[in-house]
JSON list of C-alpha atoms in Angstrom, two decimals:
[
{"chain": "A", "resi": 1, "resn": "MET", "atom": "CA", "xyz": [-16.65, 26.43, -9.07]},
{"chain": "A", "resi": 2, "resn": "ALA", "atom": "CA", "xyz": [-13.10, 27.70, -9.68]},
{"chain": "A", "resi": 3, "resn": "GLY", "atom": "CA", "xyz": [-13.47, 30.55, -7.18]},
{"chain": "A", "resi": 4, "resn": "ASP", "atom": "CA", "xyz": [-14.13, 28.06, -4.36]},
{"chain": "A", "resi": 5, "resn": "ASP", "atom": "CA", "xyz": [-10.83, 26.26, -4.92]},
{"chain": "A", "resi": 6, "resn": "PRO", "atom": "CA", "xyz": [-8.22, 27.73, -2.54]},
{"chain": "A", "resi": 7, "resn": "LEU", "atom": "CA", "xyz": [-5.47, 26.18, -4.68]},
{"chain": "A", "resi": 8, "resn": "SER", "atom": "CA", "xyz": [-6.25, 28.31, -7.69]},
{"chain": "A", "resi": 9, "resn": "SER", "atom": "CA", "xyz": [-6.10, 32.07, -8.01]},
{"chain": "A", "resi": 10, "resn": "VAL", "atom": "CA", "xyz": [-6.83, 31.89, -11.75]},
{"chain": "A", "resi": 11, "resn": "PRO", "atom": "CA", "xyz": [-9.92, 29.95, -12.89]},
{"chain": "A", "resi": 12, "resn": "GLY", "atom": "CA", "xyz": [-8.87, 26.63, -14.39]},
{"chain": "A", "resi": 13, "resn": "ALA", "atom": "CA", "xyz": [-5.19, 27.00, -13.43]},
{"chain": "A", "resi": 14, "resn": "ARG", "atom": "CA", "xyz": [-3.29, 25.52, -10.51]},
{"chain": "A", "resi": 15, "resn": "PRO", "atom": "CA", "xyz": [0.26, 26.18, -9.37]},
{"chain": "A", "resi": 16, "resn": "PRO", "atom": "CA", "xyz": [2.43, 23.18, -10.28]},
{"chain": "A", "resi": 17, "resn": "MET", "atom": "CA", "xyz": [3.10, 21.99, -6.72]},
{"chain": "A", "resi": 18, "resn": "THR", "atom": "CA", "xyz": [-0.50, 22.22, -5.57]},
{"chain": "A", "resi": 19, "resn": "ALA", "atom": "CA", "xyz": [-1.70, 20.23, -8.58]},
{"chain": "A", "resi": 20, "resn": "LEU", "atom": "CA", "xyz": [-0.03, 17.21, -6.93]},
{"chain": "A", "resi": 21, "resn": "LEU", "atom": "CA", "xyz": [-1.91, 17.61, -3.64]},
{"chain": "A", "resi": 22, "resn": "PRO", "atom": "CA", "xyz": [-4.94, 15.43, -4.51]},
{"chain": "A", "resi": 23, "resn": "GLN", "atom": "CA", "xyz": [-2.62, 12.59, -5.56]},
{"chain": "A", "resi": 24, "resn": "TYR", "atom": "CA", "xyz": [-0.61, 12.91, -2.35]},
{"chain": "A", "resi": 25, "resn": "ILE", "atom": "CA", "xyz": [-3.77, 12.89, -0.22]},
{"chain": "A", "resi": 26, "resn": "TYR", "atom": "CA", "xyz": [-4.85, 9.75, -2.08]},
{"chain": "A", "resi": 27, "resn": "GLU", "atom": "CA", "xyz": [-1.45, 8.10, -1.43]},
{"chain": "A", "resi": 28, "resn": "TYR", "atom": "CA", "xyz": [-1.69, 9.07, 2.25]},
{"chain": "A", "resi": 29, "resn": "ARG", "atom": "CA", "xyz": [-5.21, 7.62, 2.58]},
{"chain": "A", "resi": 30, "resn": "LYS", "atom": "CA", "xyz": [-4.14, 4.36, 0.90]},
{"chain": "A", "resi": 31, "resn": "GLY", "atom": "CA", "xyz": [-1.09, 4.02, 3.17]},
{"chain": "A", "resi": 32, "resn": "VAL", "atom": "CA", "xyz": [1.46, 4.36, 0.37]},
{"chain": "A", "resi": 33, "resn": "ARG", "atom": "CA", "xyz": [3.34, 7.08, 2.25]},
{"chain": "A", "resi": 34, "resn": "ARG", "atom": "CA", "xyz": [3.02, 8.55, 5.71]},
{"chain": "A", "resi": 35, "resn": "LEU", "atom": "CA", "xyz": [4.82, 11.89, 5.31]},
{"chain": "A", "resi": 36, "resn": "PHE", "atom": "CA", "xyz": [5.01, 14.44, 2.50]},
{"chain": "A", "resi": 37, "resn": "LEU", "atom": "CA", "xyz": [6.95, 17.64, 1.89]},
{"chain": "A", "resi": 38, "resn": "PHE", "atom": "CA", "xyz": [6.23, 20.56, -0.42]},
{"chain": "A", "resi": 39, "resn": "THR", "atom": "CA", "xyz": [8.53, 23.57, -0.78]},
{"chain": "A", "resi": 40, "resn": "MET", "atom": "CA", "xyz": [6.47, 26.40, -2.21]},
{"chain": "A", "resi": 41, "resn": "THR", "atom": "CA", "xyz": [5.62, 30.06, -2.15]},
{"chain": "A", "resi": 42, "resn": "VAL", "atom": "CA", "xyz": [3.89, 31.57, 0.86]},
{"chain": "A", "resi": 43, "resn": "HIS", "atom": "CA", "xyz": [0.69, 31.95, -1.18]},
{"chain": "A", "resi": 44, "resn": "GLU", "atom": "CA", "xyz": [0.74, 28.29, -2.28]},
{"chain": "A", "resi": 45, "resn": "ALA", "atom": "CA", "xyz": [1.52, 27.15, 1.26]},
{"chain": "A", "resi": 46, "resn": "HIS", "atom": "CA", "xyz": [-1.45, 29.08, 2.62]},
{"chain": "A", "resi": 47, "resn": "ALA", "atom": "CA", "xyz": [-3.74, 27.50, 0.01]},
{"chain": "A", "resi": 48, "resn": "VAL", "atom": "CA", "xyz": [-2.41, 23.99, 0.68]},
{"chain": "A", "resi": 49, "resn": "CYS", "atom": "CA", "xyz": [-2.86, 24.42, 4.44]},
{"chain": "A", "resi": 50, "resn": "ARG", "atom": "CA", "xyz": [-6.44, 25.59, 3.93]},
{"chain": "A", "resi": 51, "resn": "ARG", "atom": "CA", "xyz": [-7.11, 22.50, 1.79]},
{"chain": "A", "resi": 52, "resn": "LEU", "atom": "CA", "xyz": [-5.47, 20.17, 4.31]},
{"chain": "A", "resi": 53, "resn": "GLU", "atom": "CA", "xyz": [-7.55, 21.66, 7.15]},
{"chain": "A", "resi": 54, "resn": "ARG", "atom": "CA", "xyz": [-10.58, 20.07, 5.48]},
{"chain": "A", "resi": 55, "resn": "GLU", "atom": "CA", "xyz": [-8.95, 16.63, 5.63]},
{"chain": "A", "resi": 56, "resn": "THR", "atom": "CA", "xyz": [-9.39, 14.78, 8.91]},
{"chain": "A", "resi": 57, "resn": "GLY", "atom": "CA", "xyz": [-6.41, 12.94, 10.31]},
{"chain": "A", "resi": 58, "resn": "ILE", "atom": "CA", "xyz": [-3.74, 14.77, 8.33]},
{"chain": "A", "resi": 59, "resn": "ALA", "atom": "CA", "xyz": [-1.34, 16.74, 10.52]},
{"chain": "A", "resi": 60, "resn": "VAL", "atom": "CA", "xyz": [0.57, 19.72, 9.10]},
{"chain": "A", "resi": 61, "resn": "HIS", "atom": "CA", "xyz": [3.78, 21.56, 10.00]},
{"chain": "A", "resi": 62, "resn": "VAL", "atom": "CA", "xyz": [4.96, 24.66, 8.14]},
{"chain": "A", "resi": 63, "resn": "GLN", "atom": "CA", "xyz": [8.56, 25.85, 8.21]},
{"chain": "A", "resi": 64, "resn": "ALA", "atom": "CA", "xyz": [9.70, 29.22, 6.87]},
{"chain": "A", "resi": 65, "resn": "VAL", "atom": "CA", "xyz": [12.37, 29.06, 4.17]},
{"chain": "A", "resi": 66, "resn": "GLY", "atom": "CA", "xyz": [13.39, 32.68, 3.88]},
{"chain": "A", "resi": 67, "resn": "GLU", "atom": "CA", "xyz": [10.76, 35.34, 3.37]},
{"chain": "A", "resi": 68, "resn": "SER", "atom": "CA", "xyz": [9.08, 34.01, 0.24]},
{"chain": "A", "resi": 69, "resn": "LYS", "atom": "CA", "xyz": [9.11, 30.20, 0.59]},
{"chain": "A", "resi": 70, "resn": "ARG", "atom": "CA", "xyz": [7.71, 27.63, 3.00]},
{"chain": "A", "resi": 71, "resn": "ASN", "atom": "CA", "xyz": [8.27, 23.93, 3.60]},
{"chain": "A", "resi": 72, "resn": "VAL", "atom": "CA", "xyz": [4.90, 22.29, 4.20]},
{"chain": "A", "resi": 73, "resn": "PHE", "atom": "CA", "xyz": [5.17, 18.87, 5.83]},
{"chain": "A", "resi": 74, "resn": "PHE", "atom": "CA", "xyz": [1.98, 16.86, 6.13]},
{"chain": "A", "resi": 75, "resn": "GLY", "atom": "CA", "xyz": [1.03, 13.32, 7.06]},
{"chain": "A", "resi": 76, "resn": "ARG", "atom": "CA", "xyz": [0.58, 11.14, 10.13]},
{"chain": "A", "resi": 77, "resn": "ARG", "atom": "CA", "xyz": [0.60, 12.91, 13.47]},
{"chain": "A", "resi": 78, "resn": "ALA", "atom": "CA", "xyz": [3.52, 10.86, 14.83]},
{"chain": "A", "resi": 79, "resn": "CYS", "atom": "CA", "xyz": [5.65, 11.75, 11.78]},
{"chain": "A", "resi": 80, "resn": "ILE", "atom": "CA", "xyz": [4.76, 15.43, 12.07]},
{"chain": "A", "resi": 81, "resn": "GLU", "atom": "CA", "xyz": [5.71, 15.35, 15.76]},
{"chain": "A", "resi": 82, "resn": "VAL", "atom": "CA", "xyz": [9.15, 14.02, 14.79]},
{"chain": "A", "resi": 83, "resn": "VAL", "atom": "CA", "xyz": [9.46, 16.76, 12.15]},
{"chain": "A", "resi": 84, "resn": "ARG", "atom": "CA", "xyz": [8.54, 19.42, 14.72]},
{"chain": "A", "resi": 85, "resn": "ARG", "atom": "CA", "xyz": [11.25, 18.17, 17.07]},
{"chain": "A", "resi": 86, "resn": "ILE", "atom": "CA", "xyz": [13.98, 17.82, 14.43]},
{"chain": "A", "resi": 87, "resn": "VAL", "atom": "CA", "xyz": [13.35, 20.50, 11.81]},
{"chain": "A", "resi": 88, "resn": "ASP", "atom": "CA", "xyz": [14.08, 23.64, 13.79]},
{"chain": "A", "resi": 89, "resn": "ARG", "atom": "CA", "xyz": [16.55, 25.07, 11.25]},
{"chain": "A", "resi": 90, "resn": "PRO", "atom": "CA", "xyz": [17.03, 24.90, 7.47]},
{"chain": "A", "resi": 91, "resn": "LEU", "atom": "CA", "xyz": [16.98, 21.37, 6.07]},
{"chain": "A", "resi": 92, "resn": "CYS", "atom": "CA", "xyz": [20.51, 21.80, 4.71]},
{"chain": "A", "resi": 93, "resn": "ALA", "atom": "CA", "xyz": [21.70, 22.38, 8.31]},
{"chain": "A", "resi": 94, "resn": "LEU", "atom": "CA", "xyz": [20.35, 19.09, 9.70]},
{"chain": "A", "resi": 95, "resn": "THR", "atom": "CA", "xyz": [22.85, 16.62, 11.09]},
{"chain": "A", "resi": 96, "resn": "PRO", "atom": "CA", "xyz": [23.41, 13.48, 9.02]},
{"chain": "A", "resi": 97, "resn": "GLU", "atom": "CA", "xyz": [21.33, 11.54, 11.56]},
{"chain": "A", "resi": 98, "resn": "GLU", "atom": "CA", "xyz": [18.45, 14.03, 11.41]},
{"chain": "A", "resi": 99, "resn": "ASP", "atom": "CA", "xyz": [18.62, 14.12, 7.60]},
{"chain": "A", "resi": 100, "resn": "PHE", "atom": "CA", "xyz": [18.47, 10.30, 7.55]},
{"chain": "A", "resi": 101, "resn": "ILE", "atom": "CA", "xyz": [15.40, 10.22, 9.80]},
{"chain": "A", "resi": 102, "resn": "ILE", "atom": "CA", "xyz": [13.52, 12.83, 7.81]},
{"chain": "A", "resi": 103, "resn": "GLY", "atom": "CA", "xyz": [14.44, 11.23, 4.46]},
{"chain": "A", "resi": 104, "resn": "THR", "atom": "CA", "xyz": [13.33, 7.83, 5.69]},
{"chain": "A", "resi": 105, "resn": "LEU", "atom": "CA", "xyz": [10.01, 9.20, 6.97]},
{"chain": "A", "resi": 106, "resn": "LEU", "atom": "CA", "xyz": [9.46, 10.89, 3.61]},
{"chain": "A", "resi": 107, "resn": "GLY", "atom": "CA", "xyz": [9.77, 7.47, 1.98]},
{"chain": "A", "resi": 108, "resn": "TYR", "atom": "CA", "xyz": [13.03, 7.97, 0.17]},
{"chain": "A", "resi": 109, "resn": "ASP", "atom": "CA", "xyz": [14.84, 4.83, -1.00]},
{"chain": "A", "resi": 110, "resn": "ALA", "atom": "CA", "xyz": [16.47, 3.16, 2.01]},
{"chain": "A", "resi": 111, "resn": "ASP", "atom": "CA", "xyz": [19.68, 2.24, 0.17]},
{"chain": "A", "resi": 112, "resn": "GLN", "atom": "CA", "xyz": [20.10, 5.78, -1.12]},
{"chain": "A", "resi": 113, "resn": "GLN", "atom": "CA", "xyz": [19.43, 7.17, 2.35]},
{"chain": "A", "resi": 114, "resn": "CYS", "atom": "CA", "xyz": [22.14, 4.91, 3.78]},
{"chain": "A", "resi": 115, "resn": "GLU", "atom": "CA", "xyz": [24.60, 5.99, 1.09]},
{"chain": "A", "resi": 116, "resn": "ARG", "atom": "CA", "xyz": [23.76, 9.65, 1.71]},
{"chain": "A", "resi": 117, "resn": "PHE", "atom": "CA", "xyz": [24.20, 9.19, 5.46]},
{"chain": "A", "resi": 118, "resn": "VAL", "atom": "CA", "xyz": [27.61, 7.55, 5.05]},
{"chain": "A", "resi": 119, "resn": "LYS", "atom": "CA", "xyz": [28.77, 10.26, 2.65]},
{"chain": "A", "resi": 120, "resn": "ARG", "atom": "CA", "xyz": [27.52, 13.04, 4.92]},
{"chain": "A", "resi": 121, "resn": "GLN", "atom": "CA", "xyz": [29.29, 11.44, 7.87]},
{"chain": "A", "resi": 122, "resn": "GLY", "atom": "CA", "xyz": [32.51, 11.45, 5.86]},
{"chain": "A", "resi": 123, "resn": "LEU", "atom": "CA", "xyz": [32.88, 7.70, 6.28]},
{"chain": "A", "resi": 124, "resn": "ALA", "atom": "CA", "xyz": [33.03, 6.76, 2.59]},
{"chain": "A", "resi": 125, "resn": "ARG", "atom": "CA", "xyz": [36.41, 5.09, 2.09]},
{"chain": "A", "resi": 126, "resn": "ARG", "atom": "CA", "xyz": [38.29, 3.48, -0.75]},
{"chain": "A", "resi": 127, "resn": "PRO", "atom": "CA", "xyz": [37.56, -0.26, -0.98]},
{"chain": "A", "resi": 128, "resn": "ASP", "atom": "CA", "xyz": [41.30, -1.09, -0.93]},
{"chain": "A", "resi": 129, "resn": "THR", "atom": "CA", "xyz": [41.70, 0.09, 2.69]},
{"chain": "A", "resi": 130, "resn": "ASP", "atom": "CA", "xyz": [40.57, -1.32, 6.01]},
{"chain": "A", "resi": 131, "resn": "ASP", "atom": "CA", "xyz": [37.00, -0.02, 5.99]},
{"chain": "A", "resi": 132, "resn": "CYS", "atom": "CA", "xyz": [36.08, -0.73, 9.58]},
{"chain": "A", "resi": 133, "resn": "PRO", "atom": "CA", "xyz": [35.30, 2.50, 11.48]},
{"chain": "A", "resi": 134, "resn": "LEU", "atom": "CA", "xyz": [36.49, 0.93, 14.75]},
{"chain": "A", "resi": 135, "resn": "PRO", "atom": "CA", "xyz": [40.08, 1.82, 15.73]},
{"chain": "A", "resi": 136, "resn": "GLU", "atom": "CA", "xyz": [40.99, -1.83, 16.35]},
{"chain": "A", "resi": 137, "resn": "GLY", "atom": "CA", "xyz": [39.40, -2.94, 13.06]},
{"chain": "A", "resi": 138, "resn": "CYS", "atom": "CA", "xyz": [36.80, -5.62, 12.59]},
{"chain": "A", "resi": 139, "resn": "GLY", "atom": "CA", "xyz": [37.83, -7.39, 9.41]},
{"chain": "A", "resi": 140, "resn": "ARG", "atom": "CA", "xyz": [34.62, -6.46, 7.59]},
{"chain": "A", "resi": 141, "resn": "GLU", "atom": "CA", "xyz": [34.37, -4.25, 4.57]},
{"chain": "A", "resi": 142, "resn": "VAL", "atom": "CA", "xyz": [31.95, -1.34, 4.58]},
{"chain": "A", "resi": 143, "resn": "GLN", "atom": "CA", "xyz": [30.28, -1.22, 1.17]},
{"chain": "A", "resi": 144, "resn": "LEU", "atom": "CA", "xyz": [28.19, 1.55, -0.28]},
{"chain": "A", "resi": 145, "resn": "GLU", "atom": "CA", "xyz": [26.62, -0.78, -2.85]},
{"chain": "A", "resi": 146, "resn": "GLY", "atom": "CA", "xyz": [24.50, -3.73, -1.74]},
{"chain": "A", "resi": 147, "resn": "CYS", "atom": "CA", "xyz": [24.72, -5.62, 1.52]},
{"chain": "A", "resi": 148, "resn": "VAL", "atom": "CA", "xyz": [27.67, -5.85, 3.87]},
{"chain": "A", "resi": 149, "resn": "PRO", "atom": "CA", "xyz": [28.92, -9.45, 3.75]},
{"chain": "A", "resi": 150, "resn": "VAL", "atom": "CA", "xyz": [28.64, -11.44, 6.95]},
{"chain": "A", "resi": 151, "resn": "PRO", "atom": "CA", "xyz": [31.63, -13.75, 7.63]},
{"chain": "A", "resi": 152, "resn": "ALA", "atom": "CA", "xyz": [30.79, -17.46, 7.40]},
{"chain": "A", "resi": 153, "resn": "ALA", "atom": "CA", "xyz": [31.84, -17.96, 11.04]},
{"chain": "A", "resi": 154, "resn": "ASP", "atom": "CA", "xyz": [29.16, -15.49, 12.18]},
{"chain": "A", "resi": 155, "resn": "VAL", "atom": "CA", "xyz": [26.51, -17.24, 10.08]},
{"chain": "A", "resi": 156, "resn": "ALA", "atom": "CA", "xyz": [27.51, -20.64, 11.54]},
{"chain": "A", "resi": 157, "resn": "ARG", "atom": "CA", "xyz": [27.33, -19.28, 15.12]},
{"chain": "A", "resi": 158, "resn": "ALA", "atom": "CA", "xyz": [23.88, -17.79, 14.51]},
{"chain": "A", "resi": 159, "resn": "ALA", "atom": "CA", "xyz": [22.49, -21.12, 13.24]}
]
């Protein structure tokens, strides 16, 4: 019955973000992802939280985003505990390290997260300069695309 669905205030209609919730719960149950984030209205957030309360094993953390919006994080308890410890201010105010952790937990592409971290740290440099962040240099080039090459001497020593 449409009236029993907390995600719908109009029979047969669902807000766009909450329409994804069943798919995300499925992905969580199958182990595809361990943490999810919705940014939505207060009304939608309330409905999503009511729906998630019926799911066993899914932890939830809600963060206010102004007066009319909420960030709803949900997933594994350990991930939500990390979110609770890190996300104590707007997401745009997180440090590059905190942003990297949250993005990684949300399942964002690892390469893109690394690129974002480097850019946010202000470490992106032109490839025609010494790219080592150490003052004395290290002879290795920091690359934003692909893997950082390992000198042959290091590979030989590791073997």
